[in-house]
Amino acid sequence: DDVIIPVATPSIQKSRYDVILGEVEKVTIDSIKQTFDARVDTGAATSSLNAIDIEEFERNGKNWVRFHLSDGDRATDESNWIESPIIRYVKIRQSTNDEMERRAVVELWVKLGSIHEKAQFTLADRSQMSHPILLGREFIRDIALVDVSRKYIQTETK
């Protein structure tokens, strides 16, 4: 009898790791078509936004949130409210005290160089931080490698 040996043929697929991110990159939030600096942080699991003027409300029986994404410079007004359903809540323990804080998590479409993905963000007070957006491992995983010695790699390649 003939023995048929299956041959594995590699599928031609572009590696997801063709994208290299620097320590800081520019990220565009689709819903408001504004671009902000984002710190790429492999030490953080989740991504977060510097959300201010946070208002929770109900729409069609679901919990929603409305907020402004602030970089400290740009004016926040009626034109740049971000509205999104709340995906879930996370509990955060502040390093300064033992109190637990409940924060909303939203999903937003973002663009970073050639990457156009839906990402989950915790709404946080990042006003003391140098960048209004933090991109954590969940966003970076399977998409890109990080070269922390460089900045704005994806901005250069546009």
PDB file of N, CA and C in Angstrom, residues 44-108:
ATOM      1  N   ALA A  44       2.369  47.780  31.608  1.00  0.00           N
ATOM      2  CA  ALA A  44       0.944  47.900  31.964  1.00  0.00           C
ATOM      3  C   ALA A  44       0.155  46.885  31.146  1.00  0.00           C
ATOM      4  N   ALA A  45      -0.755  46.182  31.795  1.00  0.00           N
ATOM      5  CA  ALA A  45      -1.570  45.204  31.066  1.00  0.00           C
ATOM      6  C   ALA A  45      -2.599  45.920  30.205  1.00  0.00           C
ATOM      7  N   THR A  46      -3.345  46.840  30.815  1.00  0.00           N
ATOM      8  CA  THR A  46      -4.432  47.502  30.091  1.00  0.00           C
ATOM      9  C   THR A  46      -4.044  48.902  29.647  1.00  0.00           C
ATOM     10  N   SER A  47      -4.732  49.363  28.635  1.00  0.00           N
ATOM     11  CA  SER A  47      -4.529  50.722  28.133  1.00  0.00           C
ATOM     12  C   SER A  47      -5.443  51.661  28.915  1.00  0.00           C
ATOM     13  N   SER A  48      -5.057  52.940  28.987  1.00  0.00           N
ATOM     14  CA  SER A  48      -5.923  53.894  29.680  1.00  0.00           C
ATOM     15  C   SER A  48      -5.882  55.258  29.001  1.00  0.00           C
ATOM     16  N   LEU A  49      -6.922  56.037  29.276  1.00  0.00           N
ATOM     17  CA  LEU A  49      -7.070  57.383  28.718  1.00  0.00           C
ATOM     18  C   LEU A  49      -7.183  58.385  29.857  1.00  0.00           C
ATOM     19  N   ASN A  50      -6.680  59.589  29.637  1.00  0.00           N
ATOM     20  CA  ASN A  50      -6.882  60.659  30.608  1.00  0.00           C
ATOM     21  C   ASN A  50      -8.268  61.254  30.363  1.00  0.00           C
ATOM     22  N   ALA A  51      -9.256  60.683  31.034  1.00  0.00           N
ATOM     23  CA  ALA A  51     -10.648  61.097  30.835  1.00  0.00           C
ATOM     24  C   ALA A  51     -11.028  62.125  31.890  1.00  0.00           C
ATOM     25  N   ILE A  52     -11.622  63.226  31.425  1.00  0.00           N
ATOM     26  CA  ILE A  52     -12.134  64.249  32.350  1.00  0.00           C
ATOM     27  C   ILE A  52     -13.617  64.489  32.029  1.00  0.00           C
ATOM     28  N   ASP A  53     -14.302  65.203  32.902  1.00  0.00           N
ATOM     29  CA  ASP A  53     -15.734  65.507  32.713  1.00  0.00           C
ATOM     30  C   ASP A  53     -16.550  64.230  32.516  1.00  0.00           C
ATOM     31  N   ILE A  54     -16.200  63.169  33.238  1.00  0.00           N
ATOM     32  CA  ILE A  54     -16.864  61.872  33.042  1.00  0.00           C
ATOM     33  C   ILE A  54     -18.305  61.918  33.538  1.00  0.00           C
ATOM     34  N   GLU A  55     -19.232  61.540  32.662  1.00  0.00           N
ATOM     35  CA  GLU A  55     -20.657  61.476  33.017  1.00  0.00           C
ATOM     36  C   GLU A  55     -21.197  60.118  32.581  1.00  0.00           C
ATOM     37  N   GLU A  56     -21.692  59.348  33.531  1.00  0.00           N
ATOM     38  CA  GLU A  56     -22.313  58.071  33.172  1.00  0.00           C
ATOM     39  C   GLU A  56     -23.805  58.307  32.947  1.00  0.00           C
ATOM     40  N   PHE A  57     -24.373  57.585  31.980  1.00  0.00           N
ATOM     41  CA  PHE A  57     -25.797  57.710  31.695  1.00  0.00           C
ATOM     42  C   PHE A  57     -26.311  56.406  31.121  1.00  0.00           C
ATOM     43  N   GLU A  58     -27.621  56.303  30.973  1.00  0.00           N
ATOM     44  CA  GLU A  58     -28.219  55.088  30.443  1.00  0.00           C
ATOM     45  C   GLU A  58     -28.763  55.365  29.046  1.00  0.00           C
ATOM     46  N   ARG A  59     -28.535  54.431  28.137  1.00  0.00           N
ATOM     47  CA  ARG A  59     -29.084  54.548  26.772  1.00  0.00           C
ATOM     48  C   ARG A  59     -29.559  53.164  26.361  1.00  0.00           C
ATOM     49  N   ASN A  60     -30.826  53.051  26.025  1.00  0.00           N
ATOM     50  CA  ASN A  60     -31.420  51.762  25.632  1.00  0.00           C
ATOM     51  C   ASN A  60     -31.150  50.668  26.662  1.00  0.00           C
ATOM     52  N   GLY A  61     -31.251  51.020  27.932  1.00  0.00           N
ATOM     53  CA  GLY A  61     -31.074  50.041  29.001  1.00  0.00           C
ATOM     54  C   GLY A  61     -29.640  49.633  29.290  1.00  0.00           C
ATOM     55  N   LYS A  62     -28.686  50.284  28.611  1.00  0.00           N
ATOM     56  CA  LYS A  62     -27.279  49.953  28.819  1.00  0.00           C
ATOM     57  C   LYS A  62     -26.558  51.139  29.470  1.00  0.00           C
ATOM     58  N   ASN A  63     -25.498  50.833  30.229  1.00  0.00           N
ATOM     59  CA  ASN A  63     -24.685  51.879  30.835  1.00  0.00           C
ATOM     60  C   ASN A  63     -23.711  52.449  29.808  1.00  0.00           C
ATOM     61  N   TRP A  64     -23.762  53.757  29.655  1.00  0.00           N
ATOM     62  CA  TRP A  64     -22.866  54.474  28.736  1.00  0.00           C
ATOM     63  C   TRP A  64     -22.086  55.503  29.538  1.00  0.00           C
ATOM     64  N   VAL A  65     -21.045  56.025  28.891  1.00  0.00           N
ATOM     65  CA  VAL A  65     -20.266  57.092  29.509  1.00  0.00           C
ATOM     66  C   VAL A  65     -19.936  58.133  28.441  1.00  0.00           C
ATOM     67  N   ARG A  66     -19.877  59.376  28.901  1.00  0.00           N
ATOM     68  CA  ARG A  66     -19.492  60.504  28.042  1.00  0.00           C
ATOM     69  C   ARG A  66     -18.314  61.175  28.745  1.00  0.00           C
ATOM     70  N   PHE A  67     -17.274  61.520  27.982  1.00  0.00           N
ATOM     71  CA  PHE A  67     -16.100  62.141  28.604  1.00  0.00           C
ATOM     72  C   PHE A  67     -15.297  62.908  27.564  1.00  0.00           C
ATOM     73  N   HIS A  68     -14.385  63.712  28.044  1.00  0.00           N
ATOM     74  CA  HIS A  68     -13.404  64.369  27.185  1.00  0.00           C
ATOM     75  C   HIS A  68     -12.055  63.697  27.412  1.00  0.00           C
ATOM     76  N   LEU A  69     -11.289  63.556  26.334  1.00  0.00           N
ATOM     77  CA  LEU A  69      -9.912  63.071  26.439  1.00  0.00           C
ATOM     78  C   LEU A  69      -9.044  64.320  26.457  1.00  0.00           C
ATOM     79  N   SER A  70      -8.317  64.515  27.542  1.00  0.00           N
ATOM     80  CA  SER A  70      -7.585  65.765  27.709  1.00  0.00           C
ATOM     81  C   SER A  70      -6.076  65.572  27.634  1.00  0.00           C
ATOM     82  N   ASP A  71      -5.429  66.441  26.863  1.00  0.00           N
ATOM     83  CA  ASP A  71      -3.965  66.445  26.851  1.00  0.00           C
ATOM     84  C   ASP A  71      -3.438  67.679  27.586  1.00  0.00           C
ATOM     85  N   GLY A  72      -4.360  68.415  28.214  1.00  0.00           N
ATOM     86  CA  GLY A  72      -3.949  69.584  28.983  1.00  0.00           C
ATOM     87  C   GLY A  72      -3.807  70.848  28.163  1.00  0.00           C
ATOM     88  N   ASP A  73      -3.747  70.716  26.830  1.00  0.00           N
ATOM     89  CA  ASP A  73      -3.562  71.887  25.959  1.00  0.00           C
ATOM     90  C   ASP A  73      -4.824  72.211  25.173  1.00  0.00           C
ATOM     91  N   ARG A  74      -5.376  71.178  24.557  1.00  0.00           N
ATOM     92  CA  ARG A  74      -6.499  71.333  23.642  1.00  0.00           C
ATOM     93  C   ARG A  74      -7.781  71.694  24.391  1.00  0.00           C
ATOM     94  N   ALA A  75      -8.561  72.571  23.805  1.00  0.00           N
ATOM     95  CA  ALA A  75      -9.842  72.950  24.419  1.00  0.00           C
ATOM     96  C   ALA A  75     -10.811  71.776  24.348  1.00  0.00           C
ATOM     97  N   THR A  76     -11.548  71.557  25.427  1.00  0.00           N
ATOM     98  CA  THR A  76     -12.597  70.534  25.412  1.00  0.00           C
ATOM     99  C   THR A  76     -13.927  71.261  25.277  1.00  0.00           C
ATOM    100  N   ASP A  77     -14.733  70.830  24.303  1.00  0.00           N
ATOM    101  CA  ASP A  77     -16.007  71.504  24.058  1.00  0.00           C
ATOM    102  C   ASP A  77     -17.033  70.495  23.557  1.00  0.00           C
ATOM    103  N   GLU A  78     -18.142  70.991  23.054  1.00  0.00           N
ATOM    104  CA  GLU A  78     -19.225  70.107  22.584  1.00  0.00           C
ATOM    105  C   GLU A  78     -18.792  69.225  21.412  1.00  0.00           C
ATOM    106  N   SER A  79     -17.796  69.668  20.638  1.00  0.00           N
ATOM    107  CA  SER A  79     -17.408  68.939  19.429  1.00  0.00           C
ATOM    108  C   SER A  79     -16.563  67.704  19.726  1.00  0.00           C
ATOM    109  N   ASN A  80     -15.960  67.623  20.911  1.00  0.00           N
ATOM    110  CA  ASN A  80     -15.085  66.477  21.139  1.00  0.00           C
ATOM    111  C   ASN A  80     -15.441  65.635  22.365  1.00  0.00           C
ATOM    112  N   TRP A  81     -16.747  65.536  22.638  1.00  0.00           N
ATOM    113  CA  TRP A  81     -17.212  64.557  23.618  1.00  0.00           C
ATOM    114  C   TRP A  81     -17.016  63.175  23.005  1.00  0.00           C
ATOM    115  N   ILE A  82     -16.576  62.226  23.799  1.00  0.00           N
ATOM    116  CA  ILE A  82     -16.532  60.835  23.358  1.00  0.00           C
ATOM    117  C   ILE A  82     -17.644  60.121  24.122  1.00  0.00           C
ATOM    118  N   GLU A  83     -18.517  59.417  23.399  1.00  0.00           N
ATOM    119  CA  GLU A  83     -19.595  58.653  24.035  1.00  0.00           C
ATOM    120  C   GLU A  83     -19.408  57.192  23.663  1.00  0.00           C
ATOM    121  N   SER A  84     -19.532  56.324  24.668  1.00  0.00           N
ATOM    122  CA  SER A  84     -19.300  54.908  24.418  1.00  0.00           C
ATOM    123  C   SER A  84     -20.024  54.060  25.446  1.00  0.00           C
ATOM    124  N   PRO A  85     -20.468  52.849  25.041  1.00  0.00           N
ATOM    125  CA  PRO A  85     -21.029  51.941  26.048  1.00  0.00           C
ATOM    126  C   PRO A  85     -19.914  51.525  27.012  1.00  0.00           C
ATOM    127  N   ILE A  86     -20.267  51.262  28.250  1.00  0.00           N
ATOM    128  CA  ILE A  86     -19.295  50.770  29.219  1.00  0.00           C
ATOM    129  C   ILE A  86     -19.225  49.252  29.056  1.00  0.00           C
ATOM    130  N   ILE A  87     -18.044  48.741  28.771  1.00  0.00           N
ATOM    131  CA  ILE A  87     -17.829  47.303  28.558  1.00  0.00           C
ATOM    132  C   ILE A  87     -17.868  46.575  29.900  1.00  0.00           C
ATOM    133  N   ARG A  88     -17.164  47.137  30.879  1.00  0.00           N
ATOM    134  CA  ARG A  88     -17.085  46.559  32.220  1.00  0.00           C
ATOM    135  C   ARG A  88     -16.486  47.612  33.139  1.00  0.00           C
ATOM    136  N   TYR A  89     -16.362  47.259  34.407  1.00  0.00           N
ATOM    137  CA  TYR A  89     -15.674  48.127  35.366  1.00  0.00           C
ATOM    138  C   TYR A  89     -14.467  47.371  35.904  1.00  0.00           C
ATOM    139  N   VAL A  90     -13.429  48.113  36.237  1.00  0.00           N
ATOM    140  CA  VAL A  90     -12.279  47.515  36.914  1.00  0.00           C
ATOM    141  C   VAL A  90     -12.097  48.216  38.250  1.00  0.00           C
ATOM    142  N   LYS A  91     -11.577  47.477  39.200  1.00  0.00           N
ATOM    143  CA  LYS A  91     -11.276  48.069  40.498  1.00  0.00           C
ATOM    144  C   LYS A  91      -9.777  48.317  40.567  1.00  0.00           C
ATOM    145  N   ILE A  92      -9.416  49.525  40.899  1.00  0.00           N
ATOM    146  CA  ILE A  92      -8.009  49.926  40.960  1.00  0.00           C
ATOM    147  C   ILE A  92      -7.687  50.329  42.392  1.00  0.00           C
ATOM    148  N   ARG A  93      -6.591  49.817  42.907  1.00  0.00           N
ATOM    149  CA  ARG A  93      -6.139  50.265  44.234  1.00  0.00           C
ATOM    150  C   ARG A  93      -5.069  51.322  44.010  1.00  0.00           C
ATOM    151  N   GLN A  94      -5.309  52.501  44.555  1.00  0.00           N
ATOM    152  CA  GLN A  94      -4.354  53.596  44.428  1.00  0.00           C
ATOM    153  C   GLN A  94      -3.099  53.279  45.235  1.00  0.00           C
ATOM    154  N   SER A  95      -1.940  53.622  44.674  1.00  0.00           N
ATOM    155  CA  SER A  95      -0.693  53.372  45.393  1.00  0.00           C
ATOM    156  C   SER A  95      -0.569  54.301  46.603  1.00  0.00           C
ATOM    157  N   THR A  96      -1.261  55.445  46.545  1.00  0.00           N
ATOM    158  CA  THR A  96      -1.144  56.436  47.624  1.00  0.00           C
ATOM    159  C   THR A  96      -1.954  56.066  48.865  1.00  0.00           C
ATOM    160  N   ASN A  97      -3.036  55.293  48.680  1.00  0.00           N
ATOM    161  CA  ASN A  97      -3.817  54.853  49.844  1.00  0.00           C
ATOM    162  C   ASN A  97      -4.438  53.488  49.539  1.00  0.00           C
ATOM    163  N   ASP A  98      -5.172  52.953  50.472  1.00  0.00           N
ATOM    164  CA  ASP A  98      -5.712  51.608  50.283  1.00  0.00           C
ATOM    165  C   ASP A  98      -7.126  51.602  49.709  1.00  0.00           C
ATOM    166  N   GLU A  99      -7.635  52.764  49.307  1.00  0.00           N
ATOM    167  CA  GLU A  99      -9.003  52.821  48.807  1.00  0.00           C
ATOM    168  C   GLU A  99      -9.093  52.228  47.408  1.00  0.00           C
ATOM    169  N   MET A 100     -10.175  51.491  47.181  1.00  0.00           N
ATOM    170  CA  MET A 100     -10.420  50.928  45.857  1.00  0.00           C
ATOM    171  C   MET A 100     -11.229  51.931  45.039  1.00  0.00           C
ATOM    172  N   GLU A 101     -10.860  52.072  43.795  1.00  0.00           N
ATOM    173  CA  GLU A 101     -11.580  52.990  42.908  1.00  0.00           C
ATOM    174  C   GLU A 101     -12.142  52.182  41.747  1.00  0.00           C
ATOM    175  N   ARG A 102     -13.406  52.432  41.396  1.00  0.00           N
ATOM    176  CA  ARG A 102     -14.051  51.717  40.296  1.00  0.00           C
ATOM    177  C   ARG A 102     -13.956  52.587  39.041  1.00  0.00           C
ATOM    178  N   ARG A 103     -13.402  52.018  37.992  1.00  0.00           N
ATOM    179  CA  ARG A 103     -13.252  52.772  36.745  1.00  0.00           C
ATOM    180  C   ARG A 103     -13.943  52.062  35.600  1.00  0.00           C
ATOM    181  N   ALA A 104     -14.553  52.854  34.731  1.00  0.00           N
ATOM    182  CA  ALA A 104     -15.234  52.307  33.553  1.00  0.00           C
ATOM    183  C   ALA A 104     -14.205  51.927  32.488  1.00  0.00           C
ATOM    184  N   VAL A 105     -14.544  50.893  31.719  1.00  0.00           N
ATOM    185  CA  VAL A 105     -13.726  50.472  30.583  1.00  0.00           C
ATOM    186  C   VAL A 105     -14.570  50.621  29.323  1.00  0.00           C
ATOM    187  N   VAL A 106     -14.009  51.273  28.297  1.00  0.00           N
ATOM    188  CA  VAL A 106     -14.719  51.476  27.032  1.00  0.00           C
ATOM    189  C   VAL A 106     -13.889  50.894  25.881  1.00  0.00           C
ATOM    190  N   GLU A 107     -14.555  50.672  24.756  1.00  0.00           N
ATOM    191  CA  GLU A 107     -13.882  50.205  23.547  1.00  0.00           C
ATOM    192  C   GLU A 107     -13.963  51.296  22.494  1.00  0.00           C
ATOM    193  N   LEU A 108     -12.818  51.677  21.951  1.00  0.00           N
ATOM    194  CA  LEU A 108     -12.776  52.734  20.936  1.00  0.00           C
ATOM    195  C   LEU A 108     -11.928  52.285  19.751  1.00  0.00           C
TER     196      LEU A 108
END
